[in-house]
Amino acid sequence: MEAVTARSTSIRIVPRTQATRAQAAPAPLKTLCSTCHLRDLCLPCGLGGTDVERLDGLMFARRRVKEGQALYREGDKFQFIYAVRSGTFKSGLTLKDGREQVTGFQMAGELLGLDGLANGQHASSATALEDAEICAIPYAHLSELAASSTDLQHVISRLMSREIVREHSLMMLLGSMNAEERLAAFLLNISQRMKARGYSASEFHLRMSRAEIGSYLGMKLETVSRTFSAFQHQGLLEVDKKHVRILDLEGLTRAFETRVQ
Amino acid sequence: MEAVTARSTSIRIVPRTQATRAQAAPAPLKTLCSTCHLRDLCLPCGLGGTDVERLDGLMFARRRVKEGQALYREGDKFQFIYAVRSGTFKSGLTLKDGREQVTGFQMAGELLGLDGLANGQHASSATALEDAEICAIPYAHLSELAASSTDLQHVISRLMSREIVREHSLMMLLGSMNAEERLAAFLLNISQRMKARGYSASEFHLRMSRAEIGSYLGMKLETVSRTFSAFQHQGLLEVDKKHVRILDLEGLTRAFETRVQ
DNA sequence: CGTCCCTTTGATTACTGTCAATCGTGGTGG
DNA sequence: CCACCACGATTGACAGTAATCAAAGGGACG
């Protein structure tokens, strides 16, 4: 897994762990929410035409992030909320001994960086799992705009609340499920999100490694791999490295619902 | 662990698991933020005098919640954010098979119910671990007020973001720590919060059962009990049921930092 | 004084972690 | 062009931690 730094003129290969921060885009493309194909998934979701037009007025800078590059890191000053336009990100905490805890994976239309509001600096880091593109939404401007639109205020609050709810269910997963239930829950979640984006719900490419899945689900990469194999033997799915095809959605749901119901 | 229903005129004992929802307070006391002893911990924290006075104008209803009573449950309509005035709450999800996943414990000055914004109904439930008192803050009124005060908007956003950050670190705990590290982290967290409230940081009463601690930390109650005993044998603390005295804060911190550093 | 619940402790099981080897792929460099 | 290396994934063997099952003590309360 390697990455090309944006800074060097010649193409230079660096391992992902040494990846540099994302640089300011050389060509700062501006983006309009009103014409964005993700508007029903993303920030403008639920907003009226006038509010969306006011979002347009902010002219979010669009930025490319290469695979392995960090969009922001723990401790970085909080200035932007990021909306994923394309590609996939992982977000998480890096422990001082080098190990990481992945706290989420973000796909197109999902927001990144909301944890930065608490203390004015990011509490987590976000890294691209493939070449990606994001909208950088300046929080100061956004909150200015929100001051004159209660609808926008509500949308932002709702998105933050949704993040809290999402983390609740992840805590349930980490706190009270076994390996098979965790992986089943993870795959069903990915499946739903792929479907919501117009992709197949039953066949997709995972962009994250076994180690990253394991970190997210609170298990070791070997256990992730074994559990994939177990599901395959049970006829629930076909796996080949990162390619997954779900054969028995009900069976997988049952594996998940063993405890959740 | 038993509870007295508020509805019945005669005092009737019900097990906590069958506890009824908190009823509307018979005497709706009103509360002022400006004179509250918790104002530096709670919602008004960081707000200027004029904003706090405007919060006063909302005249939050104060409500008593008996031990074992639910303040709200999953699926309840979201109307209020709650601030704990006194007592301790647990919040969490109840699974359909009856088991619960505790997602947090709330002490005086802490907020409850922020997960309700996402869908207009609470995604979790909150239950008093001892007789408690809360301020019920009508969200509609609060967000009306926030429309004319960017400071208040920021405070609310920051509180929600803080909840997200809190859950991140809990996920790290659940995802990558062993039993001793989890319990050490839990005790250090309680210790800090007690200290912030003017209580001893080294000696306190836990209001939650071993099972509730276990649910929160993703381990079984027997393991919680054993780990307490282990800490006691290591001379890190003295435990007698719910009473805890920390003898060696550095040692406990080391037990926690084994992985976190 | 008996019951119920919480807690503690012991014995055993089982799941997942750890350590290690192998395979396949893709990029590197001779 | 091909051998080599690095990396991710898979699988096996074994170890270790925590779960499970079980029993008993201690308070609180009727």
Tab-separated table of C-alpha atoms in Angstrom, chain A residues 16-230:
chain	number	residue	atom	x	y	z
A	16	ARG	CA	1.404	4.738	4.040
A	17	THR	CA	2.629	4.999	7.607
A	18	GLN	CA	4.992	7.783	6.635
A	19	ALA	CA	2.417	9.523	4.495
A	20	THR	CA	2.535	13.259	4.462
A	21	ARG	CA	-0.380	15.512	5.210
A	22	ALA	CA	-2.611	16.479	2.310
A	23	GLN	CA	-1.334	19.656	0.732
A	24	ALA	CA	-3.445	22.556	-0.433
A	25	ALA	CA	-4.817	21.635	-3.831
A	26	PRO	CA	-2.778	23.174	-6.629
A	27	ALA	CA	-5.956	23.979	-8.549
A	28	PRO	CA	-8.600	24.995	-5.988
A	29	LEU	CA	-11.739	23.828	-7.706
A	30	LYS	CA	-14.908	25.221	-6.224
A	31	THR	CA	-17.977	23.130	-5.679
A	32	LEU	CA	-21.679	23.845	-5.655
A	33	CYS	CA	-23.948	21.825	-3.399
A	34	SER	CA	-26.987	22.494	-5.544
A	35	THR	CA	-25.599	20.597	-8.512
A	36	CYS	CA	-23.753	17.901	-6.564
A	37	HIS	CA	-24.875	14.331	-7.187
A	38	LEU	CA	-24.362	13.610	-3.485
A	39	ARG	CA	-26.655	16.352	-2.215
A	40	ASP	CA	-29.229	13.920	-0.866
A	41	LEU	CA	-26.651	12.003	1.154
A	42	CYS	CA	-24.461	14.856	2.290
A	43	LEU	CA	-24.683	18.113	4.184
A	44	PRO	CA	-27.518	19.644	2.092
A	45	CYS	CA	-29.769	16.663	2.840
A	46	GLY	CA	-33.116	17.961	4.063
A	47	LEU	CA	-32.402	21.584	3.310
A	48	GLY	CA	-34.630	23.776	1.178
A	49	GLY	CA	-33.544	25.388	-2.077
A	50	THR	CA	-32.675	28.740	-0.558
A	51	ASP	CA	-30.455	27.223	2.106
A	52	VAL	CA	-28.670	25.074	-0.458
A	53	GLU	CA	-28.063	28.168	-2.547
A	54	ARG	CA	-26.549	29.858	0.462
A	55	LEU	CA	-24.268	26.850	0.909
A	56	ASP	CA	-23.281	27.361	-2.715
A	57	GLY	CA	-22.223	30.849	-1.729
A	58	LEU	CA	-19.527	29.397	0.521
A	59	MET	CA	-17.807	27.913	-2.519
A	60	PHE	CA	-16.238	24.934	-0.827
A	61	ALA	CA	-12.740	24.215	-2.016
A	62	ARG	CA	-12.406	20.805	-3.568
A	63	ARG	CA	-9.256	18.895	-2.750
A	64	ARG	CA	-7.680	15.666	-3.923
A	65	VAL	CA	-6.215	13.318	-1.353
A	66	LYS	CA	-3.945	10.528	-2.514
A	67	GLU	CA	-4.135	7.055	-1.097
A	68	GLY	CA	-2.359	6.901	2.230
A	69	GLN	CA	-2.369	10.656	2.758
A	70	ALA	CA	-3.781	12.136	5.929
A	71	LEU	CA	-6.567	14.673	5.521
A	72	TYR	CA	-5.919	15.798	9.084
A	73	ARG	CA	-4.203	14.372	12.130
A	74	GLU	CA	-4.704	14.398	15.848
A	75	GLY	CA	-3.760	17.792	17.170
A	76	ASP	CA	-4.215	19.627	13.876
A	77	LYS	CA	-6.030	22.918	14.197
A	78	PHE	CA	-9.721	22.521	13.475
A	79	GLN	CA	-10.789	24.736	10.593
A	80	PHE	CA	-12.743	22.579	8.197
A	81	ILE	CA	-15.404	19.968	8.148
A	82	TYR	CA	-14.804	17.653	5.231
A	83	ALA	CA	-17.359	16.011	2.989
A	84	VAL	CA	-16.197	12.986	1.040
A	85	ARG	CA	-16.875	13.422	-2.676
A	86	SER	CA	-15.240	10.230	-3.830
A	87	GLY	CA	-13.028	7.559	-2.342
A	88	THR	CA	-12.964	6.078	1.125
A	89	PHE	CA	-11.370	7.275	4.346
A	90	LYS	CA	-10.565	5.736	7.655
A	91	SER	CA	-10.581	7.828	10.802
A	92	GLY	CA	-9.125	6.897	14.126
A	93	LEU	CA	-6.740	7.510	16.951
A	94	THR	CA	-3.048	6.706	16.896
A	95	LEU	CA	-1.615	5.549	20.194
A	96	LYS	CA	1.793	6.683	21.272
A	97	ASP	CA	3.177	3.191	20.844
A	98	GLY	CA	2.233	3.385	17.170
A	99	ARG	CA	-0.838	1.195	17.190
A	100	GLU	CA	-4.008	2.683	15.810
A	101	GLN	CA	-7.653	2.353	16.713
A	102	VAL	CA	-9.864	2.860	13.692
A	103	THR	CA	-13.104	4.547	14.741
A	104	GLY	CA	-14.834	4.706	11.414
A	105	PHE	CA	-14.762	4.381	7.651
A	106	GLN	CA	-16.223	7.194	5.555
A	107	MET	CA	-17.673	6.919	2.072
A	108	ALA	CA	-18.960	9.433	-0.469
A	109	GLY	CA	-21.385	11.925	1.041
A	110	GLU	CA	-20.242	11.333	4.611
A	111	LEU	CA	-18.677	13.978	6.814
A	112	LEU	CA	-15.312	13.991	8.529
A	113	GLY	CA	-13.852	16.134	11.248
A	114	LEU	CA	-16.792	16.853	13.512
A	115	ASP	CA	-14.724	15.818	16.513
A	116	GLY	CA	-12.624	18.925	16.078
A	117	LEU	CA	-15.239	21.314	17.427
A	118	ALA	CA	-14.825	20.126	20.999
A	119	ASN	CA	-11.390	21.601	21.600
A	120	GLY	CA	-10.569	23.530	18.443
A	121	GLN	CA	-8.247	20.797	17.299
A	122	HIS	CA	-8.826	17.422	15.776
A	123	ALA	CA	-8.967	14.566	18.246
A	124	SER	CA	-8.548	11.965	15.540
A	125	SER	CA	-6.893	11.625	12.182
A	126	ALA	CA	-8.383	10.790	8.804
A	127	THR	CA	-6.516	8.959	6.059
A	128	ALA	CA	-7.519	8.160	2.503
A	129	LEU	CA	-7.744	4.448	1.738
A	130	GLU	CA	-7.710	5.176	-1.998
A	131	ASP	CA	-7.280	8.278	-4.102
A	132	ALA	CA	-10.096	10.509	-2.980
A	133	GLU	CA	-11.674	13.894	-3.359
A	134	ILE	CA	-13.233	15.972	-0.615
A	135	CYS	CA	-14.994	19.288	-0.082
A	136	ALA	CA	-13.340	21.381	2.599
A	137	ILE	CA	-16.091	23.276	4.374
A	138	PRO	CA	-14.730	26.176	6.417
A	139	TYR	CA	-16.419	25.780	9.783
A	140	ALA	CA	-16.278	29.478	10.603
A	141	HIS	CA	-18.194	30.334	7.438
A	142	LEU	CA	-20.614	27.481	7.934
A	143	SER	CA	-21.483	28.539	11.459
A	144	GLU	CA	-21.839	32.131	10.266
A	145	LEU	CA	-24.352	30.911	7.749
A	146	ALA	CA	-26.069	28.775	10.362
A	147	ALA	CA	-26.585	31.867	12.480
A	148	SER	CA	-29.186	33.041	9.988
A	149	SER	CA	-30.744	29.703	9.140
A	150	THR	CA	-32.349	27.552	11.795
A	151	ASP	CA	-32.774	24.790	9.220
A	152	LEU	CA	-29.048	24.653	8.624
A	153	GLN	CA	-28.440	24.677	12.371
A	154	HIS	CA	-30.714	21.706	12.723
A	155	VAL	CA	-29.084	19.827	9.900
A	156	ILE	CA	-25.658	20.278	11.458
A	157	SER	CA	-26.922	19.263	14.874
A	158	ARG	CA	-28.649	16.258	13.392
A	159	LEU	CA	-25.482	15.167	11.613
A	160	MET	CA	-23.524	15.399	14.843
A	161	SER	CA	-26.210	13.511	16.694
A	162	ARG	CA	-26.170	10.867	14.011
A	163	GLU	CA	-22.462	10.433	14.637
A	164	ILE	CA	-23.189	9.917	18.346
A	165	VAL	CA	-25.846	7.318	17.546
A	166	ARG	CA	-23.513	5.578	15.119
A	167	GLU	CA	-20.856	5.336	17.806
A	168	HIS	CA	-23.397	3.980	20.281
A	169	SER	CA	-24.127	1.034	18.041
A	170	LEU	CA	-20.439	0.503	17.467
A	171	MET	CA	-19.938	0.395	21.213
A	172	MET	CA	-22.627	-2.249	21.435
A	173	LEU	CA	-20.791	-4.192	18.802
A	174	LEU	CA	-17.463	-3.887	20.592
A	175	GLY	CA	-18.954	-4.493	23.996
A	176	SER	CA	-21.176	-7.459	23.477
A	177	MET	CA	-20.609	-9.315	20.234
A	178	ASN	CA	-18.334	-12.145	19.191
A	179	ALA	CA	-16.126	-12.216	16.121
A	180	GLU	CA	-18.752	-13.553	13.707
A	181	GLU	CA	-21.394	-11.093	14.838
A	182	ARG	CA	-18.954	-8.218	14.518
A	183	LEU	CA	-17.887	-9.064	11.012
A	184	ALA	CA	-21.474	-9.765	9.936
A	185	ALA	CA	-22.567	-6.410	11.309
A	186	PHE	CA	-19.693	-4.710	9.529
A	187	LEU	CA	-20.451	-6.329	6.176
A	188	LEU	CA	-24.172	-5.598	6.423
A	189	ASN	CA	-23.377	-1.981	7.219
A	190	ILE	CA	-21.035	-1.649	4.242
A	191	SER	CA	-23.620	-3.379	2.077
A	192	GLN	CA	-26.315	-0.884	3.036
A	193	ARG	CA	-24.065	2.077	2.457
A	194	MET	CA	-23.010	0.772	-0.950
A	195	LYS	CA	-26.648	0.300	-1.852
A	196	ALA	CA	-27.505	3.840	-0.751
A	197	ARG	CA	-24.846	5.058	-3.180
A	198	GLY	CA	-26.230	3.149	-6.108
A	199	TYR	CA	-23.746	0.266	-5.987
A	200	SER	CA	-24.549	-3.374	-5.591
A	201	ALA	CA	-25.481	-4.347	-2.059
A	202	SER	CA	-24.267	-7.887	-2.554
A	203	GLU	CA	-20.931	-7.485	-4.293
A	204	PHE	CA	-18.282	-4.903	-3.537
A	205	HIS	CA	-14.645	-4.154	-3.031
A	206	LEU	CA	-13.445	-3.451	0.470
A	207	ARG	CA	-10.983	-0.601	0.495
A	208	MET	CA	-9.541	-1.393	3.899
A	209	SER	CA	-7.075	-4.078	4.920
A	210	ARG	CA	-7.803	-6.951	7.290
A	211	ALA	CA	-5.794	-5.135	9.956
A	212	GLU	CA	-7.927	-2.007	9.555
A	213	ILE	CA	-11.146	-3.986	9.728
A	214	GLY	CA	-9.777	-5.733	12.791
A	215	SER	CA	-8.858	-2.502	14.500
A	216	TYR	CA	-12.320	-1.123	13.795
A	217	LEU	CA	-14.039	-4.260	15.080
A	218	GLY	CA	-11.765	-4.805	18.051
A	219	MET	CA	-10.167	-8.020	16.845
A	220	LYS	CA	-6.877	-9.141	15.322
A	221	LEU	CA	-6.361	-9.346	11.595
A	222	GLU	CA	-5.943	-13.132	11.781
A	223	THR	CA	-9.346	-13.437	13.416
A	224	VAL	CA	-10.865	-11.264	10.706
A	225	SER	CA	-9.347	-13.489	8.058
A	226	ARG	CA	-10.509	-16.663	9.822
A	227	THR	CA	-14.015	-15.292	10.208
A	228	PHE	CA	-14.157	-14.442	6.508
A	229	SER	CA	-13.146	-18.020	5.769
A	230	ALA	CA	-15.761	-19.339	8.193
